CSV table of C-alpha atoms in Angstrom, one decimal:
chain,number,residue,atom,x,y,z
Z,218,MET,CA,25.2,-10.1,49.5
Z,219,SER,CA,24.9,-6.4,49.6
Z,220,VAL,CA,25.5,-4.7,46.3
Z,221,HIS,CA,26.2,-0.9,46.1
Z,222,GLY,CA,27.7,1.2,43.4
Z,223,SER,CA,27.6,4.3,41.2
Z,224,PHE,CA,26.3,5.0,37.7
Z,225,HIS,CA,25.6,7.6,35.1
Z,226,PHE,CA,23.0,7.8,32.4
Z,227,ARG,CA,22.9,10.0,29.3
Z,228,LEU,CA,19.6,10.9,27.8
Z,229,THR,CA,19.6,10.4,24.0
Z,230,ASN,CA,17.7,12.6,21.5
Z,231,THR,CA,15.1,9.8,21.2
Z,232,GLY,CA,14.5,9.6,25.0
Z,233,ASN,CA,16.4,6.4,25.7
Z,234,LEU,CA,19.3,6.1,28.2
Z,235,ILE,CA,22.9,5.0,27.7
Z,236,GLY,CA,25.1,4.6,30.7
Z,237,GLU,CA,27.8,2.9,32.7
Z,238,TYR,CA,28.0,1.6,36.2
Z,239,LEU,CA,30.4,0.0,38.7
Z,240,ASN,CA,29.9,-1.7,42.0
Z,241,ASN,CA,31.5,-3.6,44.8
Z,242,ILE,CA,31.1,-6.9,43.1
Z,243,ASP,CA,32.4,-6.5,39.5
Z,244,GLN,CA,36.0,-5.6,38.7
Z,245,ALA,CA,35.1,-3.4,35.7
Z,246,ILE,CA,33.0,-0.5,34.5
Z,247,LEU,CA,30.1,-2.0,32.7
Z,248,SER,CA,27.4,-0.6,30.3
Z,249,GLU,CA,23.7,-0.4,30.7
Z,250,SER,CA,21.1,0.9,28.2
Z,251,ALA,CA,17.4,1.5,28.6
Z,252,ASN,CA,14.6,2.0,26.1
Z,253,ARG,CA,11.8,4.3,27.2
Z,254,ILE,CA,8.3,2.7,27.3
Z,255,SER,CA,6.3,5.6,28.7
Z,256,ASP,CA,5.3,9.0,27.2
Z,257,ASP,CA,7.2,11.1,29.8
Z,258,ALA,CA,9.8,13.7,28.9
Z,259,GLY,CA,13.2,14.2,30.3
Z,260,PHE,CA,14.7,11.5,32.6
Z,261,ALA,CA,11.4,10.8,34.4
Z,262,GLY,CA,9.6,7.8,33.0
Z,263,GLU,CA,9.5,4.1,32.6
Z,264,TYR,CA,12.1,2.0,30.7
Z,265,ILE,CA,13.1,-1.5,29.9
Z,266,THR,CA,16.8,-1.7,30.7
Z,267,SER,CA,19.5,-4.3,30.1
Z,268,TRP,CA,23.1,-5.0,31.2
Z,269,ILE,CA,25.4,-8.0,31.5
Z,270,GLU,CA,26.0,-9.7,34.8
Z,271,ASP,CA,28.1,-12.9,35.2
Z,272,LYS,CA,28.2,-13.2,31.4
Z,273,GLN,CA,24.3,-13.2,31.3
Z,274,ALA,CA,22.0,-10.6,29.9
Z,275,MET,CA,19.8,-9.0,32.6
Z,276,ILE,CA,16.5,-7.4,31.5
Z,277,ASN,CA,14.6,-5.3,34.0
Z,278,TYR,CA,12.2,-2.4,34.3
Z,279,LEU,CA,13.5,0.9,35.4
Z,280,LYS,CA,11.3,3.7,36.8
Z,281,ILE,CA,12.8,7.2,37.3
Z,282,GLU,CA,10.9,9.9,39.3
Z,283,GLU,CA,12.1,13.5,39.8
Z,284,THR,CA,11.8,14.1,43.5
Z,285,SER,CA,12.9,17.7,43.4
Z,286,GLN,CA,14.5,19.9,40.9
Z,287,ASN,CA,17.2,17.9,39.1
Z,288,VAL,CA,17.1,15.1,41.8
Z,289,PHE,CA,15.9,11.7,40.9
Z,290,ARG,CA,14.8,8.4,42.5
Z,291,LEU,CA,15.4,5.3,40.4
Z,292,VAL,CA,13.9,1.8,41.0
Z,293,TRP,CA,15.0,-1.2,39.0
Z,294,THR,CA,12.5,-4.1,39.2
Z,295,ASP,CA,12.5,-7.6,37.7
Z,296,LEU,CA,9.9,-8.4,35.0
Z,297,ASP,CA,7.4,-9.4,37.8
Z,298,HIS,CA,7.9,-5.9,39.3
Z,299,THR,CA,9.8,-7.1,42.3
Z,300,PRO,CA,12.4,-4.4,43.3
Z,301,VAL,CA,16.0,-5.3,42.6
Z,302,PHE,CA,17.9,-2.0,43.0
Z,303,GLU,CA,17.1,1.4,44.3
Z,304,GLY,CA,19.1,4.5,43.4
Z,305,LYS,CA,19.4,8.3,43.7
Z,306,ALA,CA,20.8,10.6,41.1
Z,307,THR,CA,21.4,14.3,40.3
Z,308,LEU,CA,21.6,16.1,37.0
Z,309,LEU,CA,25.2,17.5,37.0
Z,310,GLU,CA,25.6,18.3,33.3
Z,311,GLU,CA,23.3,18.7,30.4
Z,312,ASN,CA,21.5,15.4,29.6
Z,313,THR,CA,23.5,13.3,32.1
Z,314,ILE,CA,22.6,12.2,35.6
Z,315,TYR,CA,25.1,10.7,38.1
Z,316,GLY,CA,24.1,8.7,41.1
Z,317,HIS,CA,24.5,5.7,43.4
Z,318,TYR,CA,22.5,2.5,43.8
Z,319,SER,CA,22.1,-0.5,46.1
Z,320,ASN,CA,20.1,-3.7,46.4
Z,321,ASN,CA,19.2,-2.5,50.0
Z,322,SER,CA,17.0,0.5,50.8
Z,323,LEU,CA,19.0,3.8,50.5
Z,324,THR,CA,19.1,6.0,53.5
Z,325,GLU,CA,18.5,9.7,53.2
Z,326,ASP,CA,21.6,11.6,52.2
């Protein structure tokens, strides 16, 4: 089944992420949090992220790359580094990115 949705992440003072997402499967806005595991600064970097899906905790890796000024590419992978979701986001206000994601490859906007 194709999953697509939108999300936002806020960068905390300690470099971690706190956010929410919604998609075409769930009937609610749900939370996601990510702990930074790399030495990068800003949003770019590598994280271990978690959220609840079907009453089960999901733990994945998240890599964020800045592709141009204030535009980001996000890739969520499972613990074996197999891609799960891909997303794109833009910095729209201080320390918060907004974007969309899918379990299919995203086309250029």
